[in-house]
Amino acid sequence: MLRLPRFDMVSPTTVDGVVAALQTPGARLVAGGTDILPNLKHRLDRPPVLVDLGRVAELRTIDVDGDVLRIGAGMTLTEVSEHPRVREHFPSLSQAAGLVASPLIRNMGTIGGNVNLDTRCRYVNQTDFWRSAIGGCLKSEGDVCHVVPGGKLCVAAMSSDCVPVLISLGATIVQVGPNGRRELALETFYTADGTQHTAREDGEVSTELRVPLPKGPRRATYSKWSVRGSIDFPLVSVALRIDLAQDAVSSVVQDVVAVVGVLGSRPRVVTRLDDAVGLKLSDPAFATAVATRVHAQCKPLENVPYEAPYRRQMLRVHTRRAIEALVDAG
Amino acid sequence: MVNGEVVQLAVQPHRTLLEMLRYQLDLIGSKQGCDKGDCGACTVQIDGVPRLSCITLALHAEGREITTVEGLGAAHGGCHPLQDAFDRWDAAQCGFCTPGILMSAEALLRKVGGEVTRTQVREALAGNLCRCTGYTKIIDAVVDASRPQAAETDDTSATEEAAQ
Ligand SMILES: Cc1cc2nc3c(=O)[nH]c(=O)nc-3n(C[C@H](O)[C@H](O)[C@H](O)COP(=O)(O)OP(=O)(O)OC[C@H]3O[C@@H](n4cnc5c(N)ncnc54)[C@H](O)[C@@H]3O)c2cc1C
Ligand code: SF4
Ligand code: FES
Ligand code: FES
């Protein structure tokens, strides 16, 4: 039995009400609760009050707004994954949302919670009793890091399935707080510090994700590997977006974006993919070129289960297989 | 609303729905397994959608309709066709996972509205762990319960009415 610490709860019905409620020092947001409640049961925080997003109707829409698809932060992962507009324009997002945890958690967990998901580490996502045996770490009660001994920065893993995909699709995130509304590229929302891994400012709530509609033919996919086919967080996580000259896999690639998760606290946007641009998507040299860059630039750490060298090798393998699957699908 | 009855209750904000059901309402059908979202033993339905009650705050359920395994058979003379099929197929061994599995499976049958495939059952039950059965008989039972004849043989009054 894992008990929650005591806290108060408020359930505003508007975003303004949420922002007002967040004025209480130490207040935390709860949406689906599938991340924060296990973390509170593990005593990773002791907020005086939880601000519940479950009754804010404004956050529960998906619609096309000009040339972007707006996804309300309160939409569940099941709803995002099954939504006709998401399926039509962003199959890789539908795929990633549909691969999070289990159907039960997808019925509860929201996309807003998924992009604000706390970073994860084998030394921190444990009971306080377990952690007391090692004296905690930078992200809990201690002052050392067990993953990078001597390290001054926590490198707990950004483990969201949707984040690499949303970044690959060029999404922006809308933050509303006491100083009004701001919109920032999701790519710039994450920082390298696992104890404070987003650019969220005090008192802010994420209200929506805005994903630009595709302007031309493209293929996009998400590759996740975990030990079990369900329930588990990703251990290898690669999002790919490939823009094509024509709508065929024999077409020339005009642009390619690869974003990798579950490394440190920030997803990595793989660079120098220009040697893959100009090749045909169906040319095996294209898959090799992308997989080689992903492997060269992404170095998993011992922050989650499974050996880092193995996961690094698998990044290459899963990237190549994901591209081959796109080619096979036509 | 819990299993069709209006319930008024004072609940502390830090109580989970599972704690409220088990320790305040004595509805101990929903099980406390991992208590952190991994196993599915605590699955209940909120407004018809299966969710994990161990990581749902009790206050979240306010004004919403909760169905637990105790309420599953209400519209079927006390025993839902799924429960009958689990009995006939020996789909429960220790039975700890069964209440949660039944709540996930019932939502699937309602969503599909006809005979389900084994793949659909596997996907729908992917958040419910069973440490005993190896799942085969659970899948057999759910597929069987989704067949029209299973419902008819179970509900004799409906068969009689259909015969008249
Ligand atoms: C067994 C298990 C397996 C899991 N597996 C996966 C997995 O495979 N992949 C994966 O990606 N995730 C996984 N998760 C994590 C989690 O279920 C999902 O990431 C989910 O989308 C979180 O959403 P939520 O609404 O439940 O978040 P909550 O728990 O409600 O919130 C998470 C965090 O985000 C903050 N927050 C929530 N909404 C907002 C908002 N609108 N604005 C600002 N901050 C906000 C909260 O304050 C909290 O810090 C798993 C969880 C469990 C328990
Ligand atoms: S990366 Fe280091 S500091 Fe961060 S949670 Fe893990 S052990 Fe703690
Ligand atoms: S007890 Fe709720 S998921 Fe295990
Ligand atoms: S029957 Fe024992 S856990 Fe499923």
Coordinates of C-alpha atoms and ligand atoms in Angstrom, one line a residue:
Chain A
M1 CA 0.0 0.0 0.0
L2 CA 1.4 3.4 -1.0
R3 CA -0.3 6.3 0.7
L4 CA -0.4 9.8 -0.7
P5 CA 0.9 12.6 1.5
R6 CA -1.8 15.0 2.7
F7 CA -2.7 17.9 0.4
D8 CA -5.6 20.1 -0.4
M9 CA -7.3 20.2 -3.8
V10 CA -9.0 22.8 -5.8
S11 CA -10.9 22.2 -9.1
P12 CA -11.2 25.4 -11.1
T13 CA -13.4 25.3 -14.2
T14 CA -11.5 27.9 -16.3
V15 CA -7.9 28.6 -17.2
D16 CA -8.0 31.9 -15.4
G17 CA -9.2 30.0 -12.3
V18 CA -6.2 27.7 -12.7
V19 CA -3.7 30.5 -13.0
A20 CA -5.3 32.2 -9.9
A21 CA -5.1 28.9 -7.9
L22 CA -1.4 28.4 -8.9
Q23 CA -0.6 31.6 -6.9
T24 CA -0.4 29.4 -3.7
P25 CA 3.4 28.7 -3.2
G26 CA 4.2 25.1 -3.9
A27 CA 0.9 24.4 -5.7
R28 CA 1.1 21.7 -8.3
L29 CA -1.1 20.8 -11.3
V30 CA -2.8 17.5 -11.6
A31 CA -4.3 16.4 -14.9
G32 CA -4.7 12.7 -15.4
G33 CA -2.6 12.1 -12.3
T34 CA -0.7 9.1 -13.8
D35 CA 2.7 10.7 -13.3
I36 CA 2.3 13.0 -10.4
L37 CA 0.3 10.7 -8.1
P38 CA 2.9 7.8 -8.3
N39 CA 5.6 10.4 -7.7
L40 CA 3.8 11.8 -4.6
K41 CA 3.2 8.3 -3.4
H42 CA 7.0 8.0 -3.6
R43 CA 7.3 11.3 -1.7
L44 CA 9.2 13.1 -4.4
D45 CA 7.3 16.3 -3.6
R46 CA 4.9 17.5 -0.9
P47 CA 2.7 20.1 -2.4
P48 CA 0.3 21.9 0.0
V49 CA -2.3 22.0 -2.8
L50 CA -3.1 20.3 -6.1
V51 CA -4.8 22.2 -8.8
D52 CA -7.0 19.8 -10.7
L53 CA -7.3 20.4 -14.5
G54 CA -10.0 17.7 -14.9
R55 CA -12.9 20.1 -14.9
V56 CA -11.5 22.8 -17.3
A57 CA -13.6 22.4 -20.5
E58 CA -11.4 24.9 -22.4
L59 CA -8.5 22.4 -22.4
R60 CA -10.6 19.7 -24.1
T61 CA -10.7 20.5 -27.8
I62 CA -8.9 19.4 -30.9
D63 CA -9.5 21.6 -34.0
V64 CA -7.9 23.0 -37.1
D65 CA -7.0 26.7 -36.6
G66 CA -5.8 28.1 -40.0
D67 CA -2.7 26.1 -40.9
V68 CA -2.2 24.4 -37.5
L69 CA -3.9 21.7 -35.5
R70 CA -4.6 22.8 -32.0
I71 CA -4.6 20.1 -29.4
G72 CA -6.0 21.1 -26.0
A73 CA -3.7 20.1 -23.1
G74 CA -6.6 18.2 -21.4
M75 CA -7.2 15.7 -24.2
T76 CA -6.4 12.2 -23.1
L77 CA -3.8 10.2 -25.0
T78 CA -6.6 7.8 -26.1
E79 CA -8.5 10.8 -27.6
V80 CA -5.4 12.2 -29.3
S81 CA -4.4 8.8 -30.7
E82 CA -7.9 8.1 -32.1
H83 CA -8.8 11.6 -33.3
P84 CA -9.6 11.6 -37.1
R85 CA -7.6 14.9 -37.7
V86 CA -4.6 13.6 -35.8
R87 CA -4.7 10.3 -37.8
E88 CA -5.1 12.1 -41.1
H89 CA -2.3 14.7 -40.7
F90 CA 0.0 13.3 -38.0
P91 CA 0.1 9.5 -38.1
S92 CA 3.3 9.4 -36.1
L93 CA 1.6 11.3 -33.2
S94 CA -1.4 9.0 -33.3
Q95 CA 1.1 6.1 -33.2
A96 CA 3.2 7.6 -30.2
A97 CA 0.1 8.5 -28.1
G98 CA -1.2 5.0 -28.7
L99 CA 2.0 3.5 -27.5
V100 CA 2.1 5.2 -24.1
A101 CA 1.9 2.8 -21.2
S102 CA -1.4 0.8 -21.3
P103 CA -4.9 1.5 -22.6
L104 CA -6.0 2.3 -19.0
I105 CA -3.3 4.9 -18.5
R106 CA -4.0 6.3 -22.0
N107 CA -7.7 6.8 -20.9
M108 CA -6.5 8.9 -18.0
G109 CA -3.2 10.5 -19.0
T110 CA -3.4 13.8 -20.9
I111 CA -1.2 15.2 -23.7
G112 CA -0.5 18.2 -21.4
G113 CA 0.7 15.9 -18.7
N114 CA 2.7 13.9 -21.2
V115 CA 4.7 17.0 -22.4
N116 CA 5.2 18.1 -18.8
L117 CA 6.0 14.6 -17.6
D118 CA 8.7 14.6 -14.9
T119 CA 12.1 13.2 -15.9
R120 CA 12.8 9.6 -14.8
C121 CA 15.7 7.7 -13.3
R122 CA 16.2 4.3 -11.8
Y123 CA 17.6 6.0 -8.7
V124 CA 14.7 8.3 -8.1
N125 CA 11.4 6.6 -9.2
Q126 CA 11.5 4.5 -6.1
T127 CA 9.8 4.6 -2.6
D128 CA 11.4 7.0 -0.1
F129 CA 12.4 3.9 1.9
W130 CA 14.3 2.5 -1.1
R131 CA 16.0 5.9 -1.7
S132 CA 17.0 6.3 1.9
A133 CA 19.3 3.3 1.4
I134 CA 21.4 5.2 -1.0
G135 CA 21.0 8.6 0.6
G136 CA 18.9 10.0 -2.2
C137 CA 20.4 12.1 -5.1
L138 CA 20.3 15.6 -6.6
K139 CA 16.7 15.1 -7.7
S140 CA 15.5 13.8 -4.3
E141 CA 17.0 14.1 -0.8
G142 CA 20.7 13.9 -1.6
D143 CA 23.5 15.9 -3.1
V144 CA 25.2 13.4 -5.5
C145 CA 24.3 11.8 -8.8
H146 CA 24.5 8.0 -9.1
V147 CA 24.4 8.0 -12.9
V148 CA 27.2 10.5 -13.4
P149 CA 29.3 10.3 -10.2
G150 CA 30.7 13.7 -9.5
G151 CA 28.1 15.3 -11.8
K152 CA 26.6 18.5 -10.7
L153 CA 23.6 18.3 -13.1
C154 CA 20.8 15.7 -12.8
V155 CA 20.6 13.8 -16.1
A156 CA 17.3 12.0 -15.5
A157 CA 15.6 10.9 -18.7
M158 CA 12.9 12.7 -20.6
S159 CA 10.7 9.7 -21.1
S160 CA 7.6 11.0 -22.9
D161 CA 6.6 9.1 -26.1
C162 CA 4.9 12.1 -27.6
V163 CA 7.6 14.8 -27.1
P164 CA 10.1 13.5 -29.7
V165 CA 7.3 13.2 -32.2
L166 CA 5.8 16.6 -31.5
I167 CA 9.3 18.2 -31.8
S168 CA 9.8 16.4 -35.1
L169 CA 6.5 17.9 -36.4
G170 CA 7.6 21.4 -35.4
A171 CA 5.0 21.8 -32.7
T172 CA 4.7 24.8 -30.4
I173 CA 3.4 24.9 -26.8
V174 CA 1.2 27.6 -25.3
Q175 CA 1.9 28.6 -21.7
V176 CA -0.6 30.8 -19.8
G177 CA 0.4 32.3 -16.5
P178 CA 0.2 35.4 -14.3
N179 CA 2.1 37.4 -17.0
G180 CA -0.2 36.3 -19.8
R181 CA 0.2 34.0 -22.8
R182 CA 3.3 33.0 -24.5
E183 CA 4.0 30.4 -27.3
L184 CA 7.3 28.7 -27.7
A185 CA 8.8 26.0 -29.9
L186 CA 8.5 22.7 -28.1
E187 CA 12.1 22.1 -29.0
T188 CA 13.2 25.0 -26.8
F189 CA 10.9 24.0 -23.9
Y190 CA 13.3 21.4 -22.5
T191 CA 16.5 22.1 -20.6
A192 CA 19.5 19.9 -19.6
D193 CA 18.7 19.9 -15.9
G194 CA 16.7 16.9 -14.8
T195 CA 15.5 18.6 -11.6
Q196 CA 13.9 21.5 -13.6
H197 CA 13.7 20.2 -17.1
T198 CA 11.3 22.6 -18.7
A199 CA 11.1 26.3 -19.4
R200 CA 7.8 26.5 -17.5
E201 CA 7.7 29.6 -15.3
D202 CA 6.1 29.7 -11.9
G203 CA 2.3 29.8 -12.0
E204 CA 2.1 28.7 -15.7
V205 CA -0.2 26.1 -17.2
S206 CA 0.2 24.6 -20.7
T207 CA -3.1 25.1 -22.5
E208 CA -2.5 23.7 -26.0
L209 CA 0.0 22.2 -28.5
R210 CA -0.1 23.7 -31.9
V211 CA 1.2 21.4 -34.7
P212 CA 1.7 23.0 -38.2
L213 CA -0.3 21.1 -40.9
P214 CA 2.0 19.4 -43.5
K215 CA 2.7 21.6 -46.6
G216 CA 3.7 18.8 -48.9
P217 CA 4.0 15.0 -49.1
R218 CA 5.7 13.4 -46.1
R219 CA 6.3 10.2 -44.2
A220 CA 6.5 10.2 -40.4
T221 CA 6.9 7.5 -37.9
Y222 CA 7.8 6.8 -34.3
S223 CA 9.8 3.9 -33.0
K224 CA 9.6 2.7 -29.4
W225 CA 11.4 -0.2 -27.8
S226 CA 10.7 -1.3 -24.2
V227 CA 11.0 -4.7 -22.6
R228 CA 7.3 -5.5 -22.5
G229 CA 5.0 -4.5 -25.4
S230 CA 2.8 -2.6 -23.0
I231 CA 2.9 -0.6 -19.7
D232 CA 6.6 0.1 -19.9
F233 CA 8.2 3.5 -20.5
P234 CA 10.3 3.7 -23.7
L235 CA 13.9 2.7 -23.5
V236 CA 14.6 3.5 -27.1
S237 CA 12.6 6.3 -28.6
V238 CA 13.1 7.8 -32.1
A239 CA 10.7 10.1 -34.0
L240 CA 11.3 10.6 -37.7
R241 CA 9.8 13.1 -40.2
I242 CA 10.7 12.8 -43.9
D243 CA 9.5 15.5 -46.3
L244 CA 9.3 14.2 -49.9
A245 CA 9.3 15.8 -53.4
Q246 CA 6.4 13.6 -54.5
D247 CA 4.0 11.4 -52.6
A248 CA 5.9 8.1 -53.2
V249 CA 8.6 6.3 -51.3
S250 CA 10.7 6.3 -54.6
S251 CA 10.7 10.1 -54.3
V252 CA 13.7 12.2 -53.4
V253 CA 13.9 13.3 -49.7
Q254 CA 13.8 17.1 -49.3
D255 CA 14.2 17.2 -45.6
V256 CA 14.6 14.8 -42.7
V257 CA 14.2 15.4 -39.0
A258 CA 15.2 12.8 -36.4
V259 CA 14.4 13.4 -32.7
V260 CA 15.5 11.0 -30.0
G261 CA 14.2 10.7 -26.4
V262 CA 15.3 8.8 -23.2
L263 CA 18.8 10.1 -23.3
G264 CA 19.2 12.9 -20.7
S265 CA 16.7 15.5 -19.6
R266 CA 16.3 17.0 -23.0
P267 CA 15.4 15.2 -26.3
R268 CA 18.0 15.4 -28.9
V269 CA 17.4 16.8 -32.4
V270 CA 19.9 15.0 -34.6
T271 CA 21.9 17.3 -36.8
R272 CA 24.0 17.1 -40.0
L273 CA 21.4 14.9 -41.8
D274 CA 22.1 16.8 -45.0
D275 CA 24.0 13.8 -46.5
A276 CA 20.7 11.9 -46.4
V277 CA 18.8 14.7 -48.1
G278 CA 18.6 14.3 -51.9
L279 CA 18.6 10.5 -51.7
K280 CA 15.5 8.5 -52.5
L281 CA 13.6 7.4 -49.4
S282 CA 13.6 3.8 -50.7
D283 CA 17.3 3.8 -51.3
P284 CA 18.9 1.7 -48.5
A285 CA 21.7 4.3 -48.4
F286 CA 19.2 6.8 -47.0
A287 CA 18.3 4.5 -44.0
T288 CA 22.0 3.9 -43.3
A289 CA 22.9 7.5 -43.5
V290 CA 20.2 8.5 -40.9
A291 CA 20.8 5.6 -38.6
T292 CA 24.5 6.3 -38.6
R293 CA 24.0 9.9 -37.6
V294 CA 21.5 8.9 -34.9
H295 CA 24.0 6.4 -33.5
A296 CA 26.9 8.8 -33.6
Q297 CA 25.1 11.7 -31.8
C298 CA 23.0 9.9 -29.2
K299 CA 24.6 8.5 -26.1
P300 CA 22.1 6.8 -23.7
L301 CA 23.0 6.9 -20.0
E302 CA 22.6 4.4 -17.2
N303 CA 19.6 6.4 -15.9
V304 CA 16.9 3.9 -17.0
P305 CA 17.0 0.0 -17.1
Y306 CA 19.0 -1.8 -19.8
E307 CA 22.6 -1.1 -20.5
A308 CA 23.4 2.1 -22.2
P309 CA 25.8 0.5 -24.8
Y310 CA 23.0 -1.9 -25.8
R311 CA 20.5 0.9 -26.1
R312 CA 22.9 2.9 -28.2
Q313 CA 23.3 0.0 -30.7
M314 CA 19.6 -0.4 -30.7
L315 CA 19.1 3.2 -31.7
R316 CA 20.8 2.5 -34.9
V317 CA 18.8 -0.7 -35.5
H318 CA 15.4 0.8 -34.7
T319 CA 16.0 3.9 -36.8
R320 CA 16.9 1.7 -39.8
R321 CA 14.0 -0.6 -39.2
A322 CA 11.6 2.3 -38.9
I323 CA 12.6 3.7 -42.2
E324 CA 12.4 0.2 -43.8
A325 CA 8.9 -0.1 -42.5
L326 CA 7.9 3.2 -44.1
V327 CA 9.3 2.1 -47.4
D328 CA 7.5 -1.3 -47.2
A329 CA 4.2 0.5 -46.3
G330 CA 4.6 2.5 -49.6
Chain B
M1 CA -22.9 7.5 -8.3
V2 CA -21.4 4.2 -7.4
N3 CA -22.9 1.2 -9.1
G4 CA -26.1 3.0 -9.9
E5 CA -26.7 4.4 -6.4
V6 CA -26.2 8.0 -5.3
V7 CA -23.5 8.1 -2.7
Q8 CA -22.8 11.1 -0.4
L9 CA -19.5 10.9 1.4
A10 CA -16.9 13.1 3.1
V11 CA -13.5 12.3 1.6
Q12 CA -10.1 13.7 2.3
P13 CA -8.5 15.3 -0.8
H14 CA -5.5 13.0 -0.6
R15 CA -7.6 9.8 -0.7
T16 CA -7.5 7.7 -3.9
L17 CA -10.7 6.4 -5.4
L18 CA -9.6 2.9 -4.6
E19 CA -9.1 3.7 -0.9
M20 CA -12.6 5.3 -0.8
L21 CA -14.2 2.3 -2.5
R22 CA -12.4 -0.3 -0.3
Y23 CA -12.1 1.4 3.0
Q24 CA -15.1 3.7 3.1
L25 CA -17.7 1.9 1.1
D26 CA -16.5 -1.7 1.8
L27 CA -16.5 -2.5 -2.0
I28 CA -13.4 -4.7 -1.8
G29 CA -13.9 -6.3 -5.3
S30 CA -11.4 -3.8 -6.8
K31 CA -8.0 -4.9 -5.7
Q32 CA -5.0 -3.0 -4.4
G33 CA -2.0 -4.5 -6.2
C34 CA 1.0 -2.3 -7.1
D35 CA -0.9 0.9 -6.0
K36 CA 1.0 2.9 -8.6
G37 CA -0.5 2.2 -12.0
D38 CA 1.4 -0.8 -13.2
C39 CA -0.9 -3.8 -12.7
G40 CA -4.5 -3.0 -13.4
A41 CA -6.0 -4.9 -10.4
C42 CA -7.8 -1.7 -9.3
T43 CA -9.5 -1.1 -12.7
V44 CA -13.0 0.5 -12.4
Q45 CA -15.1 2.4 -14.9
I46 CA -15.7 6.1 -14.6
D47 CA -18.5 7.2 -16.9
G48 CA -18.1 3.9 -18.7
V49 CA -14.3 4.3 -19.4
P50 CA -11.9 1.9 -17.6
R51 CA -9.4 3.6 -15.4
L52 CA -7.0 2.9 -12.6
S53 CA -8.6 3.8 -9.2
C54 CA -5.3 3.6 -7.3
I55 CA -4.0 6.7 -9.1
T56 CA -7.3 8.5 -9.4
L57 CA -8.2 10.9 -6.6
A58 CA -11.5 10.2 -4.9
L59 CA -12.5 13.8 -5.5
H60 CA -12.1 13.3 -9.2
A61 CA -15.1 11.0 -9.1
E62 CA -17.4 13.6 -7.6
G63 CA -20.5 13.9 -9.8
R64 CA -19.3 11.1 -12.1
E65 CA -20.6 7.6 -12.5
I66 CA -18.4 4.8 -11.0
T67 CA -18.9 1.1 -11.8
T68 CA -17.0 -1.5 -10.0
V69 CA -17.0 -5.3 -10.4
E70 CA -19.8 -5.4 -7.8
G71 CA -22.0 -3.5 -10.2
L72 CA -21.1 -5.5 -13.3
G73 CA -23.9 -8.0 -13.2
A74 CA -26.7 -5.6 -12.1
A75 CA -28.4 -5.5 -15.5
H76 CA -27.9 -9.2 -16.0
G77 CA -29.7 -10.7 -13.0
G78 CA -26.5 -10.6 -10.9
C79 CA -24.1 -12.3 -13.2
H80 CA -22.7 -10.7 -16.3
P81 CA -22.1 -13.0 -19.4
L82 CA -18.4 -12.3 -18.9
Q83 CA -18.5 -13.6 -15.4
D84 CA -20.3 -16.7 -16.6
A85 CA -17.7 -17.2 -19.3
F86 CA -14.8 -16.8 -16.9
D87 CA -16.4 -19.5 -14.8
R88 CA -16.9 -21.9 -17.7
W89 CA -13.4 -21.3 -19.1
D90 CA -11.6 -21.4 -15.8
A91 CA -10.2 -18.0 -16.6
A92 CA -9.5 -17.1 -13.0
Q93 CA -7.0 -18.9 -10.8
C94 CA -6.1 -16.9 -7.7
G95 CA -8.6 -14.3 -9.0
F96 CA -6.7 -11.2 -7.9
C97 CA -6.6 -9.8 -11.4
T98 CA -10.1 -10.8 -12.4
P99 CA -12.2 -7.8 -11.2
G100 CA -9.9 -5.4 -13.1
I101 CA -9.9 -7.6 -16.2
L102 CA -13.7 -7.9 -16.2
M103 CA -14.0 -4.1 -16.1
S104 CA -11.6 -3.6 -19.0
A105 CA -13.2 -6.5 -20.9
E106 CA -16.7 -5.2 -20.4
A107 CA -15.7 -1.8 -21.9
L108 CA -14.3 -3.6 -24.9
L109 CA -17.5 -5.6 -25.5
R110 CA -19.6 -2.4 -25.3
K111 CA -17.2 -0.6 -27.7
V112 CA -17.2 -3.4 -30.3
G113 CA -20.8 -4.3 -29.9
G114 CA -20.4 -7.8 -31.4
E115 CA -17.9 -10.7 -31.6
V116 CA -14.4 -9.5 -30.7
T117 CA -11.1 -10.9 -32.1
R118 CA -8.3 -12.3 -29.9
T119 CA -6.1 -9.3 -31.0
Q120 CA -8.8 -6.9 -29.8
V121 CA -8.9 -8.6 -26.4
R122 CA -5.1 -8.7 -26.1
E123 CA -5.0 -4.9 -26.8
A124 CA -7.8 -4.1 -24.5
L125 CA -6.3 -6.1 -21.6
A126 CA -2.8 -4.8 -22.2
G127 CA -2.9 -2.9 -18.9
N128 CA -4.1 -5.8 -16.7
L129 CA -1.4 -8.1 -15.5
C130 CA -2.2 -11.7 -14.5
R131 CA 0.5 -13.7 -12.7
C132 CA -1.3 -17.0 -12.9
T133 CA -3.2 -17.9 -16.0
G134 CA -0.9 -17.1 -18.9
Y135 CA -3.8 -15.2 -20.4
T136 CA -5.0 -17.8 -22.8
K137 CA -8.1 -18.8 -21.0
I138 CA -8.9 -15.2 -20.2
I139 CA -8.8 -14.4 -23.9
D140 CA -10.9 -17.5 -24.6
A141 CA -13.5 -16.4 -22.1
V142 CA -13.8 -12.8 -23.3
V143 CA -14.1 -14.0 -27.0
D144 CA -16.8 -16.5 -25.9
A145 CA -18.7 -13.9 -23.9
S146 CA -18.8 -11.7 -27.0
R147 CA -20.6 -14.3 -29.1
P148 CA -24.4 -13.7 -29.3
Q149 CA -25.2 -17.3 -28.2
A150 CA -23.3 -16.9 -25.0
A151 CA -25.6 -14.0 -23.9
E152 CA -28.7 -16.0 -24.9
T153 CA -27.9 -19.2 -23.1
D154 CA -27.2 -17.1 -20.1
D155 CA -30.2 -15.0 -20.1
T156 CA -33.0 -17.6 -20.3
S157 CA -35.8 -15.0 -20.1
A158 CA -34.4 -13.3 -23.2
T159 CA -34.3 -16.6 -25.0
E160 CA -37.9 -17.4 -24.1
E161 CA -39.0 -14.0 -25.2
A162 CA -37.2 -14.5 -28.5
A163 CA -38.9 -17.9 -29.0
Q164 CA -42.4 -16.5 -28.5
Ligands
LIG1 C1 2.9 2.3 -15.3 C2 3.1 3.6 -16.0 C3 3.6 3.5 -17.3 C4 3.8 4.7 -18.1 N1 4.4 4.6 -19.3 C5 4.5 5.7 -20.1 C6 5.0 5.6 -21.4 O1 5.3 4.5 -21.9 N2 5.2 6.7 -22.1 C7 5.0 7.9 -21.6 O2 5.2 8.9 -22.3 N3 4.5 8.1 -20.3 C8 4.2 7.0 -19.6 N4 3.7 7.1 -18.3 C9 3.6 8.5 -17.7 C10 2.2 9.1 -17.8 O3 1.2 8.2 -17.7 C11 2.0 9.9 -19.2 O4 3.2 10.6 -19.5 C12 0.8 10.8 -19.1 O5 0.6 11.4 -20.4 C13 0.9 11.9 -18.1 O6 -0.2 12.7 -18.2 P1 -1.2 13.0 -16.9 O7 -2.3 13.9 -17.4 O8 -1.6 11.8 -16.2 O9 -0.1 13.8 -16.1 P2 -0.2 14.2 -14.5 O10 0.4 13.1 -13.7 O11 -1.5 14.8 -14.1 O12 0.9 15.4 -14.6 C14 2.3 15.2 -14.9 C15 3.1 16.4 -14.7 O13 2.7 17.4 -15.6 C16 2.2 18.6 -14.9 N5 1.1 19.0 -15.8 C17 0.0 18.3 -16.1 N6 -0.8 19.0 -17.0 C18 -0.2 20.2 -17.1 C19 -0.5 21.3 -17.9 N7 -1.6 21.4 -18.7 N8 0.3 22.4 -17.9 C20 1.5 22.3 -17.1 N9 1.8 21.3 -16.4 C21 1.0 20.2 -16.4 C22 1.8 18.1 -13.5 O14 1.9 19.1 -12.6 C23 2.9 17.0 -13.3 O15 4.1 17.6 -12.9 C24 3.5 6.0 -17.5 C25 2.9 6.0 -16.2 C26 2.7 4.9 -15.5 C27 2.1 5.0 -14.1
SF4_2 S1 20.3 11.4 -13.0 FE1 21.5 11.4 -11.0 S2 20.6 13.1 -9.9 FE2 19.2 12.7 -11.6 S3 17.7 11.3 -10.7 FE3 19.3 10.0 -11.5 S4 20.8 9.6 -9.9 FE4 19.5 11.4 -9.3
FES3 S1 -3.2 -1.4 -8.0 FE1 -3.8 0.1 -9.5 S2 -2.6 -0.4 -11.2 FE2 -1.9 -1.8 -9.7
FES4 S1 -5.7 -15.3 -11.8 FE1 -4.1 -14.9 -10.4 S2 -3.4 -13.0 -11.1 FE2 -4.7 -13.5 -12.6

